[in-house]
Amino acid sequence: MEGVRILNMDNSGVPSLRDLSARMEAATGWRIARIPGLLHEKDFFKLLSQRIFPSTDYIREKHELDYTPAPDCFHDMFGHMPMLTEPAVADFYHLFGKTALNATGIQRTWLERLHWFTIEFGLIRQAEGLRIFGAGIISSKNEVTHALSDSVDVRDFSMDAVINQDYEVWHLQPLLFALESFEQLEDAFRHWTKKEGLSV
Ligand SMILES: [Fe+2]
């Protein structure tokens, strides 16, 4: 919610990528590039490694309000961008991009899972209780209610648990991981890259 405020998002319309990019750059040094849709993973990682977030600028159809398998600007702007104004998330995602560029074979699969269970479907424990920060949840009304319900198996985040956990894209997520803090994510990942010989 703090990120939404920093980016000056309100209900007057879809914000411009140029304005969002300027505000994000002032907050954490991330900028935004407009892209036509899903990118090849190498191009995606390359942009992240340069602290550039690729964003779509088209919006989903009315019948896709709850879920769309391909990203649209509601997912990119409202789901991802506010989180990139948070310094530890911004630094983690930058390091993630640089690391993913160098990863090969099974390491790529591990990083896909890490991305899924944090950036897209992550939860975090805060003083007020369990909170959502993953963009895949934030941009789906059903996932938002489901993620904080009793039907989800919420486990403590650890690099080992997450990289070994398979997932499916096509239904509400039965299993999620909760961080203790965003610094925990950045520290655990940095430590893991050293162990894997993937330091950048
Ligand atoms: Fe996403």
PDB file of C-alpha atoms in Angstrom, residues 4 19 26 45 47 53 59 69 84 88 104 136-137 139 144 184 187:
ATOM      1  CA  VAL A   4       0.823   2.468  -4.304  1.00  0.00           C
ATOM      2  CA  ASP A  19       5.109   8.695 -14.699  1.00  0.00           C
ATOM      3  CA  ALA A  26      13.345   8.113  -7.587  1.00  0.00           C
ATOM      4  CA  PHE A  45      16.349 -11.612 -17.096  1.00  0.00           C
ATOM      5  CA  LEU A  47      16.149  -6.316 -18.311  1.00  0.00           C
ATOM      6  CA  PHE A  53      10.964  -3.795 -15.201  1.00  0.00           C
ATOM      7  CA  ILE A  59      -5.664  -4.209 -20.016  1.00  0.00           C
ATOM      8  CA  PRO A  69      -2.826 -16.384 -17.728  1.00  0.00           C
ATOM      9  CA  LEU A  84       9.625  -2.553  -6.451  1.00  0.00           C
ATOM     10  CA  ALA A  88      14.967  -5.031  -0.152  1.00  0.00           C
ATOM     11  CA  THR A 104      21.850 -23.180 -16.489  1.00  0.00           C
ATOM     12  CA  GLY A 136       0.044 -13.058  -9.043  1.00  0.00           C
ATOM     13  CA  ILE A 137      -2.137 -12.990  -5.937  1.00  0.00           C
ATOM     14  CA  SER A 139      -3.933  -9.094  -9.370  1.00  0.00           C
ATOM     15  CA  VAL A 144      -6.499 -12.726  -2.653  1.00  0.00           C
ATOM     16  CA  GLN A 184      15.293 -12.480   4.867  1.00  0.00           C
ATOM     17  CA  ASP A 187      19.923 -12.497   2.532  1.00  0.00           C
TER      18      ASP A 187
END
